[in-house]
Coordinates of N, CA, C and O in Angstrom, one line a residue:
M125 N 2.7 -2.7 -34.5 CA 1.8 -1.8 -34.8 C 0.8 -2.7 -35.8 O 0.0 -1.9 -35.9
K126 N 1.5 -3.3 -36.2 CA 0.6 -4.2 -37.3 C -0.6 -4.9 -36.4 O -2.1 -4.7 -36.7
V127 N -0.6 -5.3 -35.4 CA -1.2 -6.1 -34.3 C -2.5 -4.7 -33.6 O -3.7 -5.3 -33.8
F128 N -1.8 -3.6 -33.3 CA -2.5 -2.7 -32.7 C -3.7 -2.2 -33.9 O -4.6 -1.8 -33.4
T129 N -3.0 -1.8 -34.9 CA -4.5 -1.1 -35.9 C -5.1 -2.4 -35.8 O -6.0 -2.1 -36.2
T130 N -4.8 -3.5 -36.3 CA -5.8 -4.5 -36.8 C -6.4 -4.6 -35.3 O -8.1 -4.8 -35.6
I131 N -6.5 -4.7 -34.0 CA -7.1 -4.8 -32.8 C -8.1 -3.2 -32.8 O -9.4 -3.8 -32.5
L132 N -7.6 -2.2 -33.3 CA -8.5 -1.2 -33.4 C -9.5 -1.1 -34.9 O -10.9 -1.0 -34.2
I133 N -9.2 -2.0 -35.6 CA -10.0 -2.3 -36.8 C -11.3 -3.3 -36.3 O -12.6 -2.9 -36.4
V134 N -10.8 -4.1 -35.4 CA -11.9 -5.3 -35.2 C -13.0 -4.4 -34.0 O -14.1 -4.7 -34.0
I135 N -12.3 -3.6 -33.2 CA -12.7 -2.9 -32.2 C -13.8 -2.1 -32.6 O -15.1 -1.9 -32.5
A136 N -13.6 -1.2 -33.9 CA -14.3 -0.1 -34.6 C -15.7 -1.2 -35.5 O -16.5 -0.5 -35.4
L137 N -15.4 -2.8 -36.0 CA -16.1 -3.3 -36.2 C -17.3 -3.4 -35.5 O -18.4 -3.6 -36.0
G138 N -16.9 -4.0 -34.5 CA -17.8 -4.4 -33.3 C -18.6 -3.2 -33.0 O -20.0 -3.0 -32.5
L139 N -18.2 -2.0 -32.7 CA -19.1 -1.0 -32.4 C -19.5 -0.4 -33.6 O -21.3 0.2 -33.4
T140 N -20.0 -0.7 -34.9 CA -20.3 -0.9 -36.1 C -21.7 -1.4 -36.0 O -22.8 -0.9 -36.2
I141 N -21.1 -2.6 -35.6 CA -22.3 -3.9 -35.9 C -23.1 -3.3 -34.4 O -24.5 -3.3 -34.5
F142 N -22.4 -3.0 -33.3 CA -23.4 -2.6 -32.2 C -24.1 -2.0 -32.7 O -25.6 -1.6 -32.1
N143 N -24.0 -0.4 -33.0 CA -24.7 0.6 -33.4 C -25.9 0.6 -34.5 O -26.9 1.1 -34.1
L144 N -25.5 -0.8 -35.2 CA -26.2 -1.0 -36.3 C -27.8 -1.8 -35.9 O -28.7 -1.8 -36.4
T145 N -27.4 -2.0 -34.5 CA -28.4 -3.0 -34.1 C -29.1 -2.1 -33.3 O -30.5 -2.3 -33.0
L146 N -29.0 -0.5 -32.7 CA -29.6 0.2 -32.2 C -30.9 1.1 -32.9 O -31.4 1.6 -32.4
V147 N -30.4 0.6 -34.0 CA -31.2 1.6 -35.2 C -32.6 1.1 -35.5 O -32.9 -0.4 -35.7
D148 N -33.6 1.8 -35.2 CA -35.1 1.2 -35.4 C -35.0 1.5 -37.0 O -35.5 2.9 -37.7
Y149 N -35.5 0.3 -37.8 CA -35.3 0.8 -39.2 C -36.9 0.7 -40.0 O -36.7 1.4 -40.9
E150 N -37.5 1.0 -39.3 CA -38.9 1.6 -39.1 C -38.8 3.2 -39.7 O -40.0 3.4 -40.2
K151 N -38.4 3.5 -38.4 CA -38.2 4.9 -38.2 C -36.9 5.7 -38.2 O -36.5 6.2 -37.0
P152 N -36.3 5.5 -39.2 CA -34.2 5.5 -38.9 C -34.0 7.3 -38.6 O -33.0 7.5 -38.3
M153 N -34.7 7.7 -38.4 CA -34.8 9.4 -38.2 C -35.2 10.0 -37.1 O -35.2 10.8 -36.8
E154 N -35.5 9.4 -36.5 CA -36.4 9.2 -35.1 C -35.6 9.0 -33.9 O -35.2 7.3 -33.9
G155 N -35.8 9.8 -32.3 CA -35.5 9.1 -31.4 C -34.1 8.6 -31.3 O -32.8 9.1 -31.7
N156 N -33.6 7.2 -30.6 CA -32.2 6.9 -30.8 C -31.6 6.5 -31.8 O -30.6 5.9 -32.1
S157 N -32.2 6.5 -33.1 CA -31.6 5.9 -34.4 C -30.7 6.9 -34.5 O -29.7 6.5 -35.5
V158 N -30.9 8.0 -34.6 CA -30.1 9.5 -35.3 C -28.4 9.0 -34.5 O -27.5 9.3 -35.1
P159 N -28.3 9.1 -33.3 CA -27.6 8.6 -32.6 C -26.2 7.5 -32.9 O -25.2 7.6 -33.0
A160 N -27.2 6.5 -33.1 CA -27.1 5.1 -33.8 C -26.4 5.3 -34.9 O -25.1 4.8 -35.3
L161 N -26.7 5.9 -35.9 CA -26.4 6.4 -37.4 C -25.2 6.9 -37.4 O -24.2 6.6 -38.1
I162 N -25.1 7.8 -36.4 CA -23.6 8.8 -36.7 C -22.7 7.8 -35.9 O -21.5 8.0 -36.5
G163 N -22.9 7.1 -35.0 CA -22.0 6.3 -34.6 C -21.5 5.1 -35.0 O -20.2 4.8 -35.6
A164 N -22.3 4.7 -36.3 CA -22.0 3.9 -36.9 C -21.0 4.4 -38.4 O -20.2 3.7 -38.7
A165 N -21.5 5.6 -38.9 CA -21.0 6.2 -39.5 C -19.4 6.7 -39.1 O -18.2 6.2 -40.0
G166 N -19.2 6.8 -37.9 CA -18.1 7.4 -37.6 C -17.3 6.5 -37.4 O -16.1 6.1 -37.9
S167 N -17.9 4.9 -37.1 CA -17.0 3.9 -37.1 C -16.5 3.4 -38.0 O -15.4 2.9 -38.3
L168 N -17.5 3.4 -39.2 CA -17.0 2.7 -40.6 C -15.6 3.8 -41.0 O -14.8 3.5 -42.0
C169 N -15.7 5.6 -40.7 CA -14.9 6.5 -41.0 C -13.8 5.7 -40.4 O -12.3 5.9 -40.9
V170 N -13.7 5.7 -39.3 CA -12.5 5.1 -38.5 C -11.5 4.0 -38.8 O -10.3 3.4 -39.0
I171 N -12.8 2.9 -39.3 CA -12.0 1.6 -40.3 C -11.4 2.1 -41.7 O -10.4 1.6 -41.9
L172 N -12.0 3.2 -42.2 CA -11.3 3.4 -43.6 C -10.3 3.9 -43.3 O -9.0 3.8 -44.2
I173 N -10.1 5.3 -42.0 CA -8.9 5.9 -42.2 C -7.6 4.7 -41.8 O -6.6 4.7 -42.2
L174 N -8.0 3.8 -40.9 CA -7.0 2.7 -40.5 C -6.6 1.7 -41.5 O -5.4 1.6 -41.7
V175 N -7.5 0.9 -42.9 CA -6.8 0.2 -43.6 C -5.9 1.4 -44.4 O -4.9 0.8 -45.0
I176 N -6.3 2.8 -44.7 CA -5.1 3.6 -45.4 C -4.0 3.9 -44.6 O -3.0 3.7 -45.5
F177 N -3.9 3.7 -43.6 CA -2.8 3.8 -42.7 C -1.6 2.2 -43.2 O -0.7 2.5 -43.0
K178 N -2.8 1.3 -43.2 CA -1.9 0.1 -43.2 C -1.6 0.2 -44.3 O -0.3 -0.7 -44.6
I179 N -2.1 0.2 -45.4 CA -1.7 0.5 -46.9 C -0.3 1.1 -46.8 O 0.5 0.9 -47.6
S180 N -0.9 2.1 -46.3 CA 0.5 3.4 -46.4 C 1.8 2.6 -45.7 O 3.0 2.9 -46.3
K181 N 2.0 2.4 -44.7 CA 2.9 1.4 -43.9 C 3.4 0.4 -45.0 O 4.8 0.1 -45.0
K182 N 2.6 -0.8 -45.5 CA 3.1 -1.5 -46.6 C 3.8 -0.9 -47.6 O 4.9 -1.0 -48.2
I183 N 3.5 0.2 -48.3 CA 4.0 1.1 -49.3 C 5.7 1.7 -48.4 O 6.4 1.4 -49.2
E184 N 5.5 1.6 -47.4 CA 6.8 2.5 -46.9 C 7.4 1.5 -46.7 O 8.9 1.9 -47.0
E185 N 7.5 0.0 -46.1 CA 8.3 -0.4 -46.0 C 9.1 -1.4 -47.7 O 10.2 -1.6 -47.3
K186 N 8.0 -1.1 -48.5 CA 8.7 -1.6 -49.8 C 9.4 -0.9 -50.0 O 10.3 -0.9 -51.1
V187 N 9.5 0.5 -50.3 CA 10.3 1.8 -51.1 C 11.4 1.6 -49.8 O 12.3 1.9 -50.5
K188 N 11.3 1.0 -48.8 CA 12.6 1.2 -47.9 C 13.6 -0.1 -48.2 O 14.4 0.1 -47.9
G189 N 12.7 -1.2 -48.4 CA 13.0 -2.7 -48.6 C 13.8 -2.9 -49.8 O 14.3 -3.3 -50.3

C-alpha cells in the first residue's frame, strides 16, 4: 500500500507540473488556462489527501504496534 500511494503521489505531481505548463501566465483566466488551473488545483488536492492517508496509516501502525 505504501508503494501504491507513493506512485499515485508521483503521478499527481506530474499532472500538476504538466497542467502548470499549459497556463498562459499573462492571461491566466482566459482560454485553455482555466481548465489547466482547475486540473492543477485538483492534482494538488489529490496529493494532500494521499499524504493525509499515509500519515493516518503510520499512526494506525504505531497504535497497533
